PDB file of C-alpha atoms in Angstrom:
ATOM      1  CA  UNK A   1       3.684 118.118 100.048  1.00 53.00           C
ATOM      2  CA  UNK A   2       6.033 116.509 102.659  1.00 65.00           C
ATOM      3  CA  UNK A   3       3.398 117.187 105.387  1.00 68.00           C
ATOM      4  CA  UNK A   4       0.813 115.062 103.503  1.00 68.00           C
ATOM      5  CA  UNK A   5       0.376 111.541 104.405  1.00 71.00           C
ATOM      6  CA  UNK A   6       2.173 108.946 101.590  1.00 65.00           C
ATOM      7  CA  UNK A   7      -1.187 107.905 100.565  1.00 65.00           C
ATOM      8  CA  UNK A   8      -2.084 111.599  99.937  1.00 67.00           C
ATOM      9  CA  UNK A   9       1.417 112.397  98.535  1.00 65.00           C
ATOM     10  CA  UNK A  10       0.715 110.285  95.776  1.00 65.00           C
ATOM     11  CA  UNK A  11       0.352 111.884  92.142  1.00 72.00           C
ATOM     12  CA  UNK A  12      -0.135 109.045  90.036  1.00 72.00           C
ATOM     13  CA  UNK A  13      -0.177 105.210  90.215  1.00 76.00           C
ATOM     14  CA  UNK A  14      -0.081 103.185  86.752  1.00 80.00           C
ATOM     15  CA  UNK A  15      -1.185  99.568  86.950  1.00 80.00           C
ATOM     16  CA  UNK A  16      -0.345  98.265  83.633  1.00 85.00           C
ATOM     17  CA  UNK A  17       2.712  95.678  84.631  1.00 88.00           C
ATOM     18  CA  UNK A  18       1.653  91.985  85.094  1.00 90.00           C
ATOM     19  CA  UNK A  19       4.890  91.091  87.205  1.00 91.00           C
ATOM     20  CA  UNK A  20       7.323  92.696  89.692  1.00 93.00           C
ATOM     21  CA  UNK A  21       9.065  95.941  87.934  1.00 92.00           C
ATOM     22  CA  UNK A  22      12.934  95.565  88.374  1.00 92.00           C
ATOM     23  CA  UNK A  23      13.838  99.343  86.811  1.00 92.00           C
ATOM     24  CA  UNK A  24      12.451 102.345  86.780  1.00 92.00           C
ATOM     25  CA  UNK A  25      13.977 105.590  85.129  1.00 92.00           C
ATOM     26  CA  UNK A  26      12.991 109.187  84.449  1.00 89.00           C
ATOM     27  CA  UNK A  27      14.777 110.202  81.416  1.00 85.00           C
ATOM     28  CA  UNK A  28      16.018 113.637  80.746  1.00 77.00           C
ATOM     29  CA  UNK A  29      13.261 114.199  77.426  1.00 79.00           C
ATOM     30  CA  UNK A  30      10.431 113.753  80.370  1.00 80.00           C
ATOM     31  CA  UNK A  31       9.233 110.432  80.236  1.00 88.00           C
ATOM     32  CA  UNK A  32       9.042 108.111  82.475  1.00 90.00           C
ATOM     33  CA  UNK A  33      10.206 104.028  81.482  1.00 92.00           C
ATOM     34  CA  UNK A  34       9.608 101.206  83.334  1.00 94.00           C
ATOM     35  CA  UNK A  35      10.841  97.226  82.913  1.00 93.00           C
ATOM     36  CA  UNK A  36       9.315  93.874  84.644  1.00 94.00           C
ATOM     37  CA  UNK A  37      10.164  90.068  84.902  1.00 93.00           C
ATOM     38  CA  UNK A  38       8.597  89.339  82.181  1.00 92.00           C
ATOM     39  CA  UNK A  39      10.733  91.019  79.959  1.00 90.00           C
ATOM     40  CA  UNK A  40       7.903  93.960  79.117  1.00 92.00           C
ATOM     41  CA  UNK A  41       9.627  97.477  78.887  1.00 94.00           C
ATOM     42  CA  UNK A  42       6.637 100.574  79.217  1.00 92.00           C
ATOM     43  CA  UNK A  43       7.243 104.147  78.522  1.00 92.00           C
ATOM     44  CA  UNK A  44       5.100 106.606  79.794  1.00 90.00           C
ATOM     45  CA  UNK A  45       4.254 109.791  79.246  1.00 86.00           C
ATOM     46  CA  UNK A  46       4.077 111.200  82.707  1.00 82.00           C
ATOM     47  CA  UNK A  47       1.113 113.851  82.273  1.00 82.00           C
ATOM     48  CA  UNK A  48      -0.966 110.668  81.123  1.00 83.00           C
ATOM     49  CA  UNK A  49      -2.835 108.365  82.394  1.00 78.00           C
ATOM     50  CA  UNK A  50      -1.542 104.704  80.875  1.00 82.00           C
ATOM     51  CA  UNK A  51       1.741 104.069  78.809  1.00 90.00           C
ATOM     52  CA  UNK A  52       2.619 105.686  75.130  1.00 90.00           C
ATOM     53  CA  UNK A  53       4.233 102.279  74.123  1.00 91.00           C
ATOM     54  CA  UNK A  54       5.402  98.424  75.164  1.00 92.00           C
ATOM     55  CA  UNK A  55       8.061  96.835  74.253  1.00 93.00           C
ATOM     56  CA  UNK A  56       8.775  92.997  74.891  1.00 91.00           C
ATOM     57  CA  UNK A  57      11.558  91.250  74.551  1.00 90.00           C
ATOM     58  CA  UNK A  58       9.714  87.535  74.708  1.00 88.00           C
ATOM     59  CA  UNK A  59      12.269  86.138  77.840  1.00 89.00           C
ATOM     60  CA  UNK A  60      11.980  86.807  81.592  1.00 91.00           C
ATOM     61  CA  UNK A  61      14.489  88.822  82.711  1.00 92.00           C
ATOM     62  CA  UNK A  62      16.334  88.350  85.556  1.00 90.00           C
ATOM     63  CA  UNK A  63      18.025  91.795  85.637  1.00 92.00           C
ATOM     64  CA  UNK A  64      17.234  95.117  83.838  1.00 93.00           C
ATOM     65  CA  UNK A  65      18.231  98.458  83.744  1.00 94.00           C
ATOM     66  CA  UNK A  66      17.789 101.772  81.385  1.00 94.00           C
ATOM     67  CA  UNK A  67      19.534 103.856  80.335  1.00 93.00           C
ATOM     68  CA  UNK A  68      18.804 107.759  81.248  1.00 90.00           C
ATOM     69  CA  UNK A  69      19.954 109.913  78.618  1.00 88.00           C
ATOM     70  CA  UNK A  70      20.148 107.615  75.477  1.00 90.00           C
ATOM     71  CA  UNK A  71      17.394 105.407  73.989  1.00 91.00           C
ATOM     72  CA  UNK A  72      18.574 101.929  74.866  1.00 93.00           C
ATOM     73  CA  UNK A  73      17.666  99.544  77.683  1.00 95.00           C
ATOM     74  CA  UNK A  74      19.909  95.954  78.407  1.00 95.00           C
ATOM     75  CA  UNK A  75      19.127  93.076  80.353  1.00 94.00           C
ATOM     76  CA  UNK A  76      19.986  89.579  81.572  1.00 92.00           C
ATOM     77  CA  UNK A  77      17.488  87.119  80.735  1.00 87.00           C
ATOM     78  CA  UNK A  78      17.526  82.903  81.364  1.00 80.00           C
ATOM     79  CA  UNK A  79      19.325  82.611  78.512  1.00 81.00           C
ATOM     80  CA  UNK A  80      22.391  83.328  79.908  1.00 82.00           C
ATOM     81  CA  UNK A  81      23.216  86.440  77.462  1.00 87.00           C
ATOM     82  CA  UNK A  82      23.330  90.370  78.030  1.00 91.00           C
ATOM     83  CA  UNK A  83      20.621  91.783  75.085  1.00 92.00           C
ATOM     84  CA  UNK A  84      20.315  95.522  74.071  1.00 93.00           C
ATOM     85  CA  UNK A  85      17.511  96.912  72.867  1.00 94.00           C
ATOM     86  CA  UNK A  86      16.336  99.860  71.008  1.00 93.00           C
ATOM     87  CA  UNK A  87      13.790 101.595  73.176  1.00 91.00           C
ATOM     88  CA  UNK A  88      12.219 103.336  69.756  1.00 88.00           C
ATOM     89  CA  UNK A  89      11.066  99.673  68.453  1.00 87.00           C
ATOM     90  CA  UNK A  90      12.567  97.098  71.300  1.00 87.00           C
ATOM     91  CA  UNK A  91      14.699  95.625  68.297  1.00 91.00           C
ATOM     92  CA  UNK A  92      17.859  93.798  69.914  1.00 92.00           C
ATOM     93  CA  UNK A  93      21.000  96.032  68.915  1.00 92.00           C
ATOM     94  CA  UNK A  94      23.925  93.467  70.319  1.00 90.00           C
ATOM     95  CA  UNK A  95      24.068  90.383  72.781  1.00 90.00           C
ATOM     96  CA  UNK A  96      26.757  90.037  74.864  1.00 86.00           C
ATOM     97  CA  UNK A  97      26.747  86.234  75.513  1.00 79.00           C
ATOM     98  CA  UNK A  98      27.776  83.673  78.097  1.00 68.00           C
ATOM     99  CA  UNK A  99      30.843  81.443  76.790  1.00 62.00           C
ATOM    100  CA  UNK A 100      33.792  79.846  78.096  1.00 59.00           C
ATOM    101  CA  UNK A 101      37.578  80.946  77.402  1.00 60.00           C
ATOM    102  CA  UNK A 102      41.229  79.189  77.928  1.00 61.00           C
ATOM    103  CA  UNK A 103      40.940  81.094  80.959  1.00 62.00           C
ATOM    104  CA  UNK A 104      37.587  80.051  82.471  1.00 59.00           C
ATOM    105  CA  UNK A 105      33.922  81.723  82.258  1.00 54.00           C
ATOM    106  CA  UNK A 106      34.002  85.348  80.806  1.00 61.00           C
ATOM    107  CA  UNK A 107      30.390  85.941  81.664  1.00 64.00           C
ATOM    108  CA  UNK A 108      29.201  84.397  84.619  1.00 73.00           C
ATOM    109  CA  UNK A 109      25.571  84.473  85.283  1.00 81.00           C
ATOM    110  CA  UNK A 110      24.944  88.717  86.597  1.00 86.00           C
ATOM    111  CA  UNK A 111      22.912  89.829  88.841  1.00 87.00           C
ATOM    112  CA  UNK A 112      22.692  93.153  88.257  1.00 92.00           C
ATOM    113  CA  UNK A 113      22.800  95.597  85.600  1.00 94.00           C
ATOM    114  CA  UNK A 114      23.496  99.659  85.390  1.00 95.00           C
ATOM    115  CA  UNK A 115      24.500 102.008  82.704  1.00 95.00           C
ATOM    116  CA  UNK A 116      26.626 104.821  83.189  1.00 94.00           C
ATOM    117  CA  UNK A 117      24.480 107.972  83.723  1.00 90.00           C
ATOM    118  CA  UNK A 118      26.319 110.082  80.749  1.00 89.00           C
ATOM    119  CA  UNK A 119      27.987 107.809  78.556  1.00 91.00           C
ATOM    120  CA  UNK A 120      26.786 104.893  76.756  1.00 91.00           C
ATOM    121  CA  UNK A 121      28.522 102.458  79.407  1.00 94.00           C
ATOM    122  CA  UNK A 122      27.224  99.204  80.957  1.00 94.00           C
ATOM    123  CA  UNK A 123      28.174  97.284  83.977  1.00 94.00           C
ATOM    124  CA  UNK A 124      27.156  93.919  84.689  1.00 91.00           C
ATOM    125  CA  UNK A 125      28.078  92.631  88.079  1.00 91.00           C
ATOM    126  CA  UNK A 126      27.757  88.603  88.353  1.00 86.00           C
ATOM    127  CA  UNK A 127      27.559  85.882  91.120  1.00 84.00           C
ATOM    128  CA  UNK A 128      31.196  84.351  90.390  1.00 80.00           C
ATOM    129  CA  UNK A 129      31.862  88.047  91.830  1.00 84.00           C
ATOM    130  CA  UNK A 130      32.864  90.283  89.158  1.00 83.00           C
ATOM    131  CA  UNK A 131      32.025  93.113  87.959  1.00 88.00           C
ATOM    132  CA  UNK A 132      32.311  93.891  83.974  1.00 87.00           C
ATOM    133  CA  UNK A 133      31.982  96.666  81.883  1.00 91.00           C
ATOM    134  CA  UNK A 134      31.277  96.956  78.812  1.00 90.00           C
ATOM    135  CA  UNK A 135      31.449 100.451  76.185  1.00 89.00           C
ATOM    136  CA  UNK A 136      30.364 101.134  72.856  1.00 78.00           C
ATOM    137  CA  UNK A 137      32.767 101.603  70.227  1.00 74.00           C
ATOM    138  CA  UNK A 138      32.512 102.118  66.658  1.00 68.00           C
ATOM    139  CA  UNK A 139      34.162  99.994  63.565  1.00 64.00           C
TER     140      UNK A 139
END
């Protein structure tokens, strides 16, 4: 209710994050999944009251985002590499790492992370100001 005060508007709060959450995103099968600092991903069932599973990744992350259609989640931890994960069992599915070419840095450290809504697209925008995308493609 619009008219209701933001304390009152309120549905549900869940309290089960120990550090700052950097994503958030409601997928399209009706839960809801979550991602903090510390690298923990939750997914939640929304008509319950605490989270159907946790994933970690075991690094900090810096930078995090989910996808909202397809079961993966990436993000940019202190290690200075891109990770994918599998949000059915967290299990890394590719890296997309920091090195440098004949032309200079291909990865500089990002700052922020964001799949494509529809397709299985990620760009990863960094502080040596670029912005990269990068697609999957089959072998």
């Amino acid at each position: 209710d619009y008219r209701a005060p933001p304390t009152s508007a309120r549905i549900m709060a869940f309290r089960e994050h120990k550090q700052m959450v950097l994503s958030l995103k409601m997928q399209e099968n009706g839960k809801l999944v979550s991602g903090c600092t510390d690298g923990v991903v939750k997914v939640w069932d929304i008509r319950k009251q605490s989270s159907m599973s946790t994933l970690e990744t075991n690094q900090p992350a810096v930078s995090l985002d989910i996808h909202q259609s397809a079961p993966v989640f990436a993000v940019w931890t202190s290690t200075q590499n891109i990770s994918l994960h599998s949000l059915y069992e967290g299990k890394v599915l590719n890296q997309i790492r920091y090195h440098e070419g004949l032309l200079g840095n291909r990865l500089g450290p990002v700052n922020c992370l964001r799949f494509h809504p529809t397709l299985v697209q990620l760009a990863a925008g960094s502080t040596d100001c670029h912005v990269s995308r990068y697609s999957y493609r089959r072998y």
